[in-house]
Amino acid sequence: AQSVTQLDSQVPVFEEAPVELRCNYSSSVSVYLFWYVQYPNQGLQLLLKYLSGSTLVKGINGFEAEFNKSQTSFHLRKPSVHISDTAEYFCAVRVSYQLTFGKGTKLSVIP
Amino acid sequence: EPEVTQTPSHQVTQMGQEVILRCVPISNHLYFYWYRQILGQKVEFLVSFYNNEISEKSEIFDDQFSVERPDGSNFTLKIRSTKLEDSAMYFCASSEMEGTQYFGPGTRLLVL
């Protein structure tokens, strides 16, 4: 069975500073990887995805993530965060039909 | 941009009552899903649905749950006899063949 570990439950960061949200997964088969963002009182919005090809993927709002098969990681990065990036971020792996999510990382951007 | 919609946004019900949560997936999508998120916990997969039948379901999706696509646009989740532990946010999602799932805004269910 697959699993997703998000190592940090909360990440505070100052505005305009860089941020990295960590995600590790385990799976015995090839996977598709996703990051979703959940703003307060809203649903899950797709941030970016890795299906195949280039291991560096770019998403919306200036986020990017790098798929590292040897380390089974898919860390999310942004070089300069804004107040509006304050939200909860979920890493997910898809095998077959279902998505398996991590517990989420709450990103708080401090002015 | 097309999006998944869900109704109602909030539902309060008494334990033992039946509830139906409704979703309108993106119109050209063929795969439909339900997930739930108990407060403070992970988003958990419940069920996937394709070609008018369940394609996959989790251990959570027991006989109390059922899904249906009653017409060409709606996709519903029914909980026959709600329990306190069914209180959660329920998300509907849909996808094309490629598998990227797009989520609705959720229905917050509170069972009293």
Short mmCIF file of C-alpha atoms in Angstrom, two decimals:
data_model
loop_
_atom_site.label_atom_id
_atom_site.label_comp_id
_atom_site.label_asym_id
_atom_site.label_seq_id
_atom_site.Cartn_x
_atom_site.Cartn_y
_atom_site.Cartn_z
CA ALA A 1 0.00 0.00 0.00
CA GLN A 2 1.11 3.54 -0.62
CA SER A 3 1.63 6.23 2.02
CA VAL A 4 2.58 9.88 2.15
CA THR A 5 4.55 11.61 4.89
CA GLN A 6 4.63 15.35 5.30
CA LEU A 7 7.31 15.92 7.84
CA ASP A 8 6.26 19.38 8.99
CA SER A 9 2.80 20.02 10.34
CA GLN A 10 3.35 23.78 10.57
CA VAL A 11 5.81 26.06 8.80
CA PRO A 12 6.01 29.75 9.70
CA VAL A 13 7.97 31.90 7.28
CA PHE A 14 8.46 35.62 6.80
CA GLU A 15 7.01 37.32 3.76
CA GLU A 16 9.35 37.31 0.73
CA ALA A 17 11.45 34.51 2.23
CA PRO A 18 11.84 31.17 0.44
CA VAL A 19 10.00 28.08 1.64
CA GLU A 20 10.23 24.34 1.16
CA LEU A 21 7.46 21.97 2.23
CA ARG A 22 8.64 18.40 2.44
CA CYS A 23 6.86 15.32 1.18
CA ASN A 24 8.02 11.72 1.08
CA TYR A 25 6.03 8.82 -0.28
CA SER A 26 6.21 5.09 -0.34
CA SER A 27 4.81 2.89 -3.03
CA SER A 28 5.72 -0.39 -4.64
CA VAL A 29 4.52 0.76 -8.06
CA SER A 30 4.89 3.83 -10.24
CA VAL A 31 2.95 6.77 -8.94
CA TYR A 32 1.54 10.07 -9.92
CA LEU A 33 2.26 12.86 -7.44
CA PHE A 34 0.29 15.98 -6.61
CA TRP A 35 0.27 19.01 -4.39
CA TYR A 36 -3.04 20.54 -3.42
CA VAL A 37 -3.66 23.76 -1.48
CA GLN A 38 -6.57 24.45 0.83
CA TYR A 39 -7.27 28.05 1.74
CA PRO A 40 -9.30 28.70 4.90
CA ASN A 41 -12.88 27.50 4.53
CA GLN A 42 -12.35 26.41 0.94
CA GLY A 43 -11.91 23.17 -0.97
CA LEU A 44 -8.80 21.55 -2.38
CA GLN A 45 -7.18 23.32 -5.30
CA LEU A 46 -4.62 21.63 -7.53
CA LEU A 47 -1.25 23.36 -7.25
CA LEU A 48 0.86 21.11 -9.46
CA LYS A 49 1.35 17.52 -10.54
CA TYR A 50 3.98 15.06 -11.67
CA LEU A 51 2.80 12.40 -14.10
CA SER A 52 5.95 11.70 -16.12
CA GLY A 53 8.77 13.48 -17.94
CA SER A 54 10.76 16.33 -16.41
CA THR A 55 11.29 15.87 -12.70
CA LEU A 56 10.95 19.60 -12.04
CA VAL A 57 7.35 20.69 -12.34
CA LYS A 58 5.96 24.17 -12.12
CA GLY A 59 2.55 25.02 -10.79
CA ILE A 60 0.33 27.97 -10.10
CA ASN A 61 1.24 30.94 -7.93
CA GLY A 62 5.00 30.52 -8.47
CA PHE A 63 5.29 27.11 -6.78
CA GLU A 64 7.42 24.30 -8.11
CA ALA A 65 8.25 20.78 -6.99
CA GLU A 66 10.93 18.26 -7.79
CA PHE A 67 10.33 14.55 -8.09
CA ASN A 68 13.23 12.53 -6.73
CA LYS A 69 12.69 8.85 -7.32
CA SER A 70 15.78 7.66 -5.44
CA GLN A 71 14.76 9.59 -2.33
CA THR A 72 11.04 9.01 -2.90
CA SER A 73 10.44 12.69 -2.35
CA PHE A 74 8.35 15.41 -3.94
CA HIS A 75 9.19 18.59 -2.07
CA LEU A 76 7.35 21.82 -2.80
CA ARG A 77 9.25 25.11 -3.06
CA LYS A 78 8.66 28.76 -3.63
CA PRO A 79 11.49 31.31 -3.80
CA SER A 80 9.52 34.20 -2.27
CA VAL A 81 6.25 33.79 -0.39
CA HIS A 82 3.38 36.23 -0.07
CA ILE A 83 0.81 36.74 2.65
CA SER A 84 -1.75 35.20 0.30
CA ASP A 85 0.16 31.89 0.37
CA THR A 86 -1.03 31.27 3.93
CA ALA A 87 -2.93 28.01 3.62
CA GLU A 88 -2.68 24.28 4.21
CA TYR A 89 -0.75 22.26 1.63
CA PHE A 90 -1.36 18.59 0.94
CA CYS A 91 0.90 16.19 -0.87
CA ALA A 92 -0.84 13.24 -2.49
CA VAL A 93 0.09 10.12 -4.40
CA ARG A 94 -2.20 8.40 -6.86
CA VAL A 95 -2.13 4.67 -7.46
CA SER A 96 -5.02 3.15 -9.36
CA TYR A 97 -8.09 5.33 -8.81
CA GLN A 98 -7.50 6.73 -5.38
CA LEU A 99 -5.44 9.57 -4.00
CA THR A 100 -3.63 9.00 -0.73
CA PHE A 101 -2.96 12.24 1.09
CA GLY A 102 -0.42 13.34 3.65
CA LYS A 103 -1.55 14.99 6.86
CA GLY A 104 -0.93 18.44 5.46
CA THR A 105 1.43 21.31 6.24
CA LYS A 106 0.07 24.62 7.44
CA LEU A 107 2.07 27.43 5.95
CA SER A 108 1.83 30.71 7.83
CA VAL A 109 3.37 33.74 6.17
CA ILE A 110 4.38 36.42 8.65
CA PRO A 111 4.35 40.05 7.49
CA GLU B 1 -13.03 27.63 -16.01
CA PRO B 2 -15.23 24.60 -15.33
CA GLU B 3 -15.39 23.45 -11.72
CA VAL B 4 -16.91 20.84 -9.48
CA THR B 5 -19.82 22.10 -7.41
CA GLN B 6 -21.34 20.62 -4.27
CA THR B 7 -24.56 21.15 -2.36
CA PRO B 8 -25.32 21.86 0.37
CA SER B 9 -22.26 23.63 1.75
CA HIS B 10 -23.32 22.73 5.30
CA GLN B 11 -25.66 20.04 6.61
CA VAL B 12 -26.71 19.35 10.17
CA THR B 13 -28.55 16.13 10.90
CA GLN B 14 -29.61 13.94 13.78
CA MET B 15 -27.90 10.62 14.41
CA GLY B 16 -29.71 7.84 12.58
CA GLN B 17 -31.05 10.07 9.83
CA GLU B 18 -30.29 9.62 6.16
CA VAL B 19 -28.37 12.30 4.29
CA ILE B 20 -27.69 12.80 0.62
CA LEU B 21 -24.77 14.91 -0.48
CA ARG B 22 -24.84 16.19 -4.02
CA CYS B 23 -22.14 16.96 -6.53
CA VAL B 24 -22.03 18.19 -10.10
CA PRO B 25 -18.74 17.04 -11.65
CA ILE B 26 -17.00 18.79 -14.53
CA SER B 27 -19.09 18.05 -17.58
CA ASN B 28 -16.67 16.07 -19.76
CA HIS B 29 -15.18 14.07 -16.90
CA LEU B 30 -15.80 10.34 -16.68
CA TYR B 31 -14.47 9.40 -13.26
CA PHE B 32 -16.04 10.55 -10.01
CA TYR B 33 -14.87 10.30 -6.42
CA TRP B 34 -15.83 10.99 -2.83
CA TYR B 35 -13.36 11.80 -0.08
CA ARG B 36 -13.83 12.90 3.49
CA GLN B 37 -11.80 14.88 5.97
CA ILE B 38 -12.57 14.53 9.64
CA LEU B 39 -11.60 17.68 11.50
CA GLY B 40 -7.86 17.74 12.10
CA GLN B 41 -7.21 14.56 10.15
CA LYS B 42 -6.11 13.50 6.68
CA VAL B 43 -8.24 13.63 3.59
CA GLU B 44 -9.37 10.02 3.09
CA PHE B 45 -10.56 8.26 -0.04
CA LEU B 46 -14.04 6.78 0.11
CA VAL B 47 -15.01 5.60 -3.36
CA SER B 48 -14.46 6.00 -7.09
CA PHE B 49 -17.15 5.58 -9.73
CA TYR B 50 -16.90 5.00 -13.47
CA ASN B 51 -19.32 3.85 -16.12
CA ASN B 52 -22.16 3.69 -13.59
CA GLU B 53 -20.45 1.41 -11.16
CA ILE B 54 -18.05 1.54 -8.26
CA SER B 55 -14.49 0.98 -9.46
CA GLU B 56 -12.78 1.13 -6.10
CA LYS B 57 -13.75 1.70 -2.48
CA SER B 58 -12.01 1.97 0.85
CA GLU B 59 -12.71 0.20 4.13
CA ILE B 60 -14.57 3.29 5.29
CA PHE B 61 -17.16 2.86 2.55
CA ASP B 62 -19.30 0.24 4.24
CA ASP B 63 -22.93 -0.73 3.72
CA GLN B 64 -24.11 2.57 5.22
CA PHE B 65 -22.76 4.41 2.20
CA SER B 66 -23.93 4.36 -1.40
CA VAL B 67 -23.28 6.41 -4.51
CA GLU B 68 -25.38 7.09 -7.52
CA ARG B 69 -25.39 9.04 -10.73
CA PRO B 70 -29.12 9.62 -11.05
CA ASP B 71 -28.89 11.67 -14.25
CA GLY B 72 -26.30 12.99 -16.66
CA SER B 73 -24.96 15.67 -14.37
CA ASN B 74 -25.34 14.78 -10.67
CA PHE B 75 -23.31 12.43 -8.53
CA THR B 76 -24.57 11.70 -5.02
CA LEU B 77 -23.32 10.18 -1.80
CA LYS B 78 -25.93 8.74 0.53
CA ILE B 79 -25.36 7.85 4.15
CA ARG B 80 -28.27 5.69 5.26
CA SER B 81 -28.12 6.00 9.04
CA THR B 82 -25.68 8.65 10.16
CA LYS B 83 -23.42 8.21 13.17
CA LEU B 84 -21.60 10.83 15.20
CA GLU B 85 -18.32 9.75 13.62
CA ASP B 86 -19.65 10.57 10.15
CA SER B 87 -19.22 14.25 10.97
CA ALA B 88 -16.65 15.50 8.48
CA MET B 89 -16.07 17.56 5.39
CA TYR B 90 -17.02 15.55 2.32
CA PHE B 91 -15.31 16.35 -0.95
CA CYS B 92 -16.43 15.31 -4.40
CA ALA B 93 -13.87 15.13 -7.21
CA SER B 94 -13.86 14.27 -10.89
CA SER B 95 -11.27 13.48 -13.51
CA GLU B 96 -10.72 12.64 -17.14
CA MET B 97 -8.87 9.49 -18.11
CA GLU B 98 -5.45 10.99 -17.25
CA GLY B 99 -6.22 10.98 -13.58
CA THR B 100 -5.81 14.53 -12.34
CA GLN B 101 -8.65 14.93 -9.88
CA TYR B 102 -10.40 18.26 -9.44
CA PHE B 103 -12.16 18.83 -6.17
CA GLY B 104 -15.32 20.63 -5.20
CA PRO B 105 -15.56 23.03 -2.25
CA GLY B 106 -16.91 20.37 0.08
CA THR B 107 -19.98 19.78 2.23
CA ARG B 108 -19.51 20.09 5.96
CA LEU B 109 -21.67 17.43 7.65
CA LEU B 110 -22.41 17.65 11.35
CA VAL B 111 -24.18 14.74 13.02
CA LEU B 112 -25.74 15.51 16.39
#
